[in-house]
């Protein structure tokens, strides 16, 4: 391939401009980024070597070498990782795949954060492009591992375009040369490089080396000084998860998290443990402090990185964690699995199953500890990940008992908008309350305004608001807590009265039923295509009417969710309940006696039905007609 020049994609140029013009003071992070990339590339080469041992024959002395050249003003980072083909260079170096970086760019564009706070840039990995913080020209020479690969050379000054051409390179790997800016030559100093590597890249599992030249005075008089060059390893190499907890600093833990997660904020919790006995493995797991952008997308990254005896097997190994814990990032290193373990056999492997069980236990234990620290600490976890955790209620039978203590919901009695645990709900239940009440909906606001709550409010009974779509599934599994049934307030019959109250009301209800019998039948006929039946309500105190699902039927919220998911829906008619003590219902009843065939009666029936639809958040059938009827009513009233 002859040399040719190409333009950067817009978003890459944007990032480059940002990096080049950044006033960020810790420019040294460029080295962390380049070493991190080199380490990933070696991981990949080692993995490929499992099926293609030829790679090992060529070179298995895994390392990352840093070569400062004071005369030329260049700093070179060489690795013997997997390398890149010309095509890979174009896609990998020419686009931004990292979601953290994409989000960062979007944030910057919105708020111009960088202009205000240059320190911001260092919080996240700018990846390869960080090189341009210190260099005015970068050259990358790389050769993909494998047979008959052509080495390529990529060069750019970071402004607008880059060039690509074929070149010669003996062996597999990548070599990145930074032509340092004049004011950045401090990064050529031995002590500086040592310091940066120790600080940011000590956890890297491969040696990061540098040739160290020492000059010794000759013992013989008059003779020239003796120069010795020794290649020294600058990092401690031992994989961070293999080290004792006490030997790892928080900063190292956090740096490693950023290295594997592509997140640029520190994690919320670190779970580092080793298992010995039947199954031996080390695990270093993290609960992030913010959700990744793809948490709810169909192709969300989930799973952990898997190493076998220190050899990287793969990332996103789904079998290591249940899907509802997909927000957890981290590494598992097993000494029991065979090195040639294939992704296909992982699914049924007993060792993997044991590791998974133990990892889930540790994570749920950590989340439980967070809960013990108080609701404010717990919300740091629960706000971003509560929805995902709730999926476990439905899917993780083994841990159901733990999970039901960890889920929390808003309620009619939440303080400062903080959700409540079921245990707290039970504790403050009035003595005469026998069930746990809840209402599903799409927001706290609409749930709080629902007429279904009226009778509960008047009795002082707390009602939970289940406002996440997943809650509809949660309630299918979580049907009881501490011996108390969970009951939807917009479903089936409600029976809140004591025996005494019941007796008192029974006589009254009988009378009301007689009084309204004709009206109920009349409306039932009018709305026969819309509702299942019409009856007098025992849950309304203020509103005129509402719709409820029958015990097994679908409520409005579930219907909306299914629609949003494009799921086929069986038609489910709801029960239309009327409040016999409401003046509007009385008025309609009077109208039925006086003018049973009037169009006014028909209009009123339609209006109260539409009102009930609106308050449950459903769409009304004919908004134009509804508006017209309301306008007419206003004119009449005037
Ligand atoms: P990130 O590492 O966050 O994906 P970078 O911009 O740092 O983003 O790198 C982009 C991609 O370029 C990497 O994902 C990798 O595929 C490739 N890459 C970078 N450096 C190397 C290297 N030293 N060896 C092989 N591939 C590399």
Tab-separated table of N, CA and C in Angstrom, residues 83-157:
chain	number	residue	atom	x	y	z
A	83	UNK	N	-1.009	-6.662	17.822
A	83	UNK	CA	-0.797	-5.790	16.660
A	83	UNK	C	-2.081	-5.522	15.905
A	84	UNK	N	-1.979	-4.788	14.814
A	84	UNK	CA	-3.172	-4.454	14.025
A	84	UNK	C	-2.874	-4.552	12.537
A	85	UNK	N	-3.879	-4.975	11.788
A	85	UNK	CA	-3.764	-4.926	10.331
A	85	UNK	C	-4.078	-3.490	9.911
A	86	UNK	N	-3.840	-3.175	8.618
A	86	UNK	CA	-4.108	-1.805	8.147
A	86	UNK	C	-5.576	-1.456	8.387
A	87	UNK	N	-6.429	-2.439	8.129
A	87	UNK	CA	-7.860	-2.193	8.288
A	87	UNK	C	-8.203	-1.916	9.754
A	88	UNK	N	-7.581	-2.703	10.624
A	88	UNK	CA	-7.839	-2.502	12.056
A	88	UNK	C	-7.360	-1.137	12.529
A	89	UNK	N	-6.210	-0.709	11.997
A	89	UNK	CA	-5.720	0.621	12.381
A	89	UNK	C	-6.773	1.656	12.007
A	90	UNK	N	-7.287	1.512	10.780
A	90	UNK	CA	-8.271	2.508	10.320
A	90	UNK	C	-9.516	2.530	11.189
A	91	UNK	N	-10.014	1.337	11.542
A	91	UNK	CA	-11.243	1.358	12.353
A	91	UNK	C	-10.940	1.683	13.809
A	92	UNK	N	-9.883	1.112	14.364
A	92	UNK	CA	-9.629	1.322	15.791
A	92	UNK	C	-9.136	2.717	16.129
A	93	UNK	N	-8.240	3.199	15.315
A	93	UNK	CA	-7.654	4.501	15.628
A	93	UNK	C	-8.460	5.634	14.977
A	94	UNK	N	-9.316	5.287	14.048
A	94	UNK	CA	-10.046	6.340	13.325
A	94	UNK	C	-11.435	6.618	13.866
A	95	UNK	N	-11.917	5.781	14.810
A	95	UNK	CA	-13.270	6.020	15.325
A	95	UNK	C	-13.244	5.953	16.851
A	96	UNK	N	-14.345	6.351	17.438
A	96	UNK	CA	-14.427	6.266	18.896
A	96	UNK	C	-15.497	5.250	19.256
A	97	UNK	N	-15.051	4.124	19.775
A	97	UNK	CA	-16.015	3.073	20.092
A	97	UNK	C	-16.389	3.109	21.564
A	98	UNK	N	-15.475	3.644	22.357
A	98	UNK	CA	-15.656	3.623	23.799
A	98	UNK	C	-16.852	4.483	24.228
A	99	UNK	N	-17.813	3.852	24.896
A	99	UNK	CA	-19.041	4.579	25.222
A	99	UNK	C	-18.782	5.691	26.231
A	100	UNK	N	-17.832	5.458	27.133
A	100	UNK	CA	-17.502	6.492	28.126
A	100	UNK	C	-17.007	7.752	27.431
A	101	UNK	N	-16.156	7.558	26.424
A	101	UNK	CA	-15.600	8.694	25.702
A	101	UNK	C	-16.691	9.422	24.912
A	102	UNK	N	-17.585	8.625	24.324
A	102	UNK	CA	-18.672	9.232	23.542
A	102	UNK	C	-19.537	10.106	24.435
A	103	UNK	N	-19.852	9.563	25.617
A	103	UNK	CA	-20.686	10.294	26.557
A	103	UNK	C	-19.987	11.583	26.973
A	104	UNK	N	-18.685	11.465	27.212
A	104	UNK	CA	-17.902	12.619	27.624
A	104	UNK	C	-17.992	13.722	26.571
A	105	UNK	N	-17.823	13.326	25.309
A	105	UNK	CA	-17.880	14.304	24.224
A	105	UNK	C	-19.247	14.978	24.169
A	106	UNK	N	-20.284	14.164	24.354
A	106	UNK	CA	-21.639	14.712	24.316
A	106	UNK	C	-21.828	15.715	25.450
A	107	UNK	N	-21.314	15.370	26.649
A	107	UNK	CA	-21.433	16.266	27.801
A	107	UNK	C	-20.726	17.584	27.537
A	108	UNK	N	-19.515	17.452	26.979
A	108	UNK	CA	-18.716	18.633	26.698
A	108	UNK	C	-19.477	19.560	25.759
A	109	UNK	N	-20.043	18.955	24.727
A	109	UNK	CA	-20.729	19.775	23.732
A	109	UNK	C	-21.899	20.510	24.346
A	110	UNK	N	-22.552	19.824	25.275
A	110	UNK	CA	-23.722	20.431	25.911
A	110	UNK	C	-23.322	21.585	26.817
A	111	UNK	N	-22.308	21.325	27.637
A	111	UNK	CA	-22.071	22.283	28.713
A	111	UNK	C	-20.745	23.026	28.612
A	112	UNK	N	-19.969	22.684	27.610
A	112	UNK	CA	-18.639	23.294	27.480
A	112	UNK	C	-17.856	23.146	28.783
A	113	UNK	N	-17.952	21.967	29.374
A	113	UNK	CA	-17.310	21.723	30.667
A	113	UNK	C	-15.803	21.919	30.598
A	114	UNK	N	-15.242	21.497	29.475
A	114	UNK	CA	-13.787	21.521	29.398
A	114	UNK	C	-13.238	22.923	29.538
A	115	UNK	N	-13.926	23.881	28.913
A	115	UNK	CA	-13.464	25.247	28.970
A	115	UNK	C	-13.416	25.700	30.426
A	116	UNK	N	-14.394	25.272	31.203
A	116	UNK	CA	-14.471	25.715	32.577
A	116	UNK	C	-13.515	24.918	33.468
A	117	UNK	N	-13.355	23.669	33.177
A	117	UNK	CA	-12.594	22.823	34.075
A	117	UNK	C	-11.735	21.821	33.314
A	118	UNK	N	-10.503	22.221	33.024
A	118	UNK	CA	-9.644	21.336	32.240
A	118	UNK	C	-9.325	20.034	32.972
A	119	UNK	N	-9.426	20.030	34.308
A	119	UNK	CA	-9.107	18.815	35.064
A	119	UNK	C	-10.047	17.671	34.684
A	120	UNK	N	-11.160	18.043	34.147
A	120	UNK	CA	-12.194	17.067	33.822
A	120	UNK	C	-11.689	15.985	32.873
A	121	UNK	N	-10.810	16.401	32.005
A	121	UNK	CA	-10.361	15.482	30.955
A	121	UNK	C	-9.643	14.251	31.524
A	122	UNK	N	-8.962	14.451	32.650
A	122	UNK	CA	-8.178	13.353	33.189
A	122	UNK	C	-8.998	12.281	33.867
A	123	UNK	N	-10.252	12.596	34.130
A	123	UNK	CA	-11.090	11.630	34.831
A	123	UNK	C	-11.454	10.441	33.964
A	124	UNK	N	-11.337	10.625	32.676
A	124	UNK	CA	-11.728	9.493	31.844
A	124	UNK	C	-10.605	9.137	30.885
A	125	UNK	N	-10.677	7.951	30.338
A	125	UNK	CA	-9.622	7.527	29.435
A	125	UNK	C	-9.819	8.160	28.079
A	126	UNK	N	-8.864	8.944	27.654
A	126	UNK	CA	-8.960	9.467	26.294
A	126	UNK	C	-8.287	8.497	25.335
A	127	UNK	N	-7.765	7.410	25.921
A	127	UNK	CA	-7.202	6.352	25.100
A	127	UNK	C	-5.968	6.802	24.345
A	128	UNK	N	-5.810	6.225	23.193
A	128	UNK	CA	-4.661	6.489	22.346
A	128	UNK	C	-4.452	7.997	22.118
A	129	UNK	N	-5.563	8.714	21.971
A	129	UNK	CA	-5.479	10.136	21.615
A	129	UNK	C	-4.793	10.986	22.681
A	130	UNK	N	-4.706	10.449	23.915
A	130	UNK	CA	-4.038	11.189	24.988
A	130	UNK	C	-2.600	11.523	24.598
A	131	UNK	N	-2.042	10.740	23.683
A	131	UNK	CA	-0.671	10.985	23.226
A	131	UNK	C	-0.504	12.428	22.733
A	132	UNK	N	-1.577	12.956	22.161
A	132	UNK	CA	-1.470	14.301	21.580
A	132	UNK	C	-1.470	15.407	22.632
A	133	UNK	N	-1.596	15.031	23.901
A	133	UNK	CA	-1.456	16.038	24.954
A	133	UNK	C	-0.003	16.467	25.083
A	134	UNK	N	0.901	15.535	24.730
A	134	UNK	CA	2.320	15.843	24.923
A	134	UNK	C	3.126	15.840	23.618
A	135	UNK	N	2.523	15.296	22.555
A	135	UNK	CA	3.284	15.160	21.307
A	135	UNK	C	2.668	15.998	20.199
A	136	UNK	N	3.520	16.537	19.320
A	136	UNK	CA	2.941	17.245	18.178
A	136	UNK	C	2.928	16.359	16.939
A	137	UNK	N	3.487	15.175	17.089
A	137	UNK	CA	3.392	14.205	16.000
A	137	UNK	C	3.483	12.802	16.606
A	138	UNK	N	2.655	11.909	16.119
A	138	UNK	CA	2.672	10.545	16.647
A	138	UNK	C	2.787	9.563	15.477
A	139	UNK	N	3.705	8.615	15.633
A	139	UNK	CA	3.849	7.576	14.611
A	139	UNK	C	3.538	6.231	15.242
A	140	UNK	N	2.760	5.440	14.532
A	140	UNK	CA	2.436	4.108	15.046
A	140	UNK	C	2.804	3.083	13.987
A	141	UNK	N	3.689	2.174	14.363
A	141	UNK	CA	4.054	1.090	13.438
A	141	UNK	C	3.542	-0.193	14.054
A	142	UNK	N	2.815	-0.973	13.279
A	142	UNK	CA	2.224	-2.166	13.881
A	142	UNK	C	2.154	-3.315	12.890
A	143	UNK	N	2.238	-4.530	13.428
A	143	UNK	CA	2.100	-5.710	12.580
A	143	UNK	C	1.227	-6.719	13.317
A	144	UNK	N	0.198	-7.136	12.627
A	144	UNK	CA	-0.742	-8.080	13.218
A	144	UNK	C	-0.068	-9.437	13.390
A	145	UNK	N	-0.375	-10.130	14.479
A	145	UNK	CA	0.153	-11.475	14.684
A	145	UNK	C	-0.500	-12.454	13.716
A	146	UNK	N	0.206	-13.494	13.309
A	146	UNK	CA	-0.356	-14.476	12.373
A	146	UNK	C	0.459	-14.520	11.100
A	147	UNK	N	0.052	-15.443	10.229
A	147	UNK	CA	0.832	-15.641	8.993
A	147	UNK	C	0.648	-14.504	7.995
A	148	UNK	N	1.692	-14.229	7.236
A	148	UNK	CA	1.638	-13.305	6.090
A	148	UNK	C	0.944	-11.986	6.401
A	149	UNK	N	1.363	-11.347	7.435
A	149	UNK	CA	0.752	-10.054	7.764
A	149	UNK	C	1.669	-8.932	7.298
A	150	UNK	N	1.055	-7.864	6.851
A	150	UNK	CA	1.824	-6.719	6.358
A	150	UNK	C	1.863	-5.646	7.456
A	151	UNK	N	3.070	-5.191	7.770
A	151	UNK	CA	3.175	-4.118	8.768
A	151	UNK	C	2.727	-2.787	8.163
A	152	UNK	N	2.151	-1.929	8.999
A	152	UNK	CA	1.730	-0.604	8.501
A	152	UNK	C	2.227	0.505	9.416
A	153	UNK	N	2.304	1.686	8.816
A	153	UNK	CA	2.755	2.844	9.584
A	153	UNK	C	1.686	3.927	9.487
A	154	UNK	N	1.311	4.416	10.637
A	154	UNK	CA	0.281	5.463	10.740
A	154	UNK	C	0.964	6.684	11.313
A	155	UNK	N	0.743	7.840	10.712
A	155	UNK	CA	1.362	9.055	11.244
A	155	UNK	C	0.349	10.183	11.254
A	156	UNK	N	0.400	10.984	12.308
A	156	UNK	CA	-0.484	12.149	12.329
A	156	UNK	C	0.068	13.227	13.239
A	157	UNK	N	-0.249	14.466	12.875
A	157	UNK	CA	0.103	15.591	13.736
A	157	UNK	C	-1.141	16.035	14.495
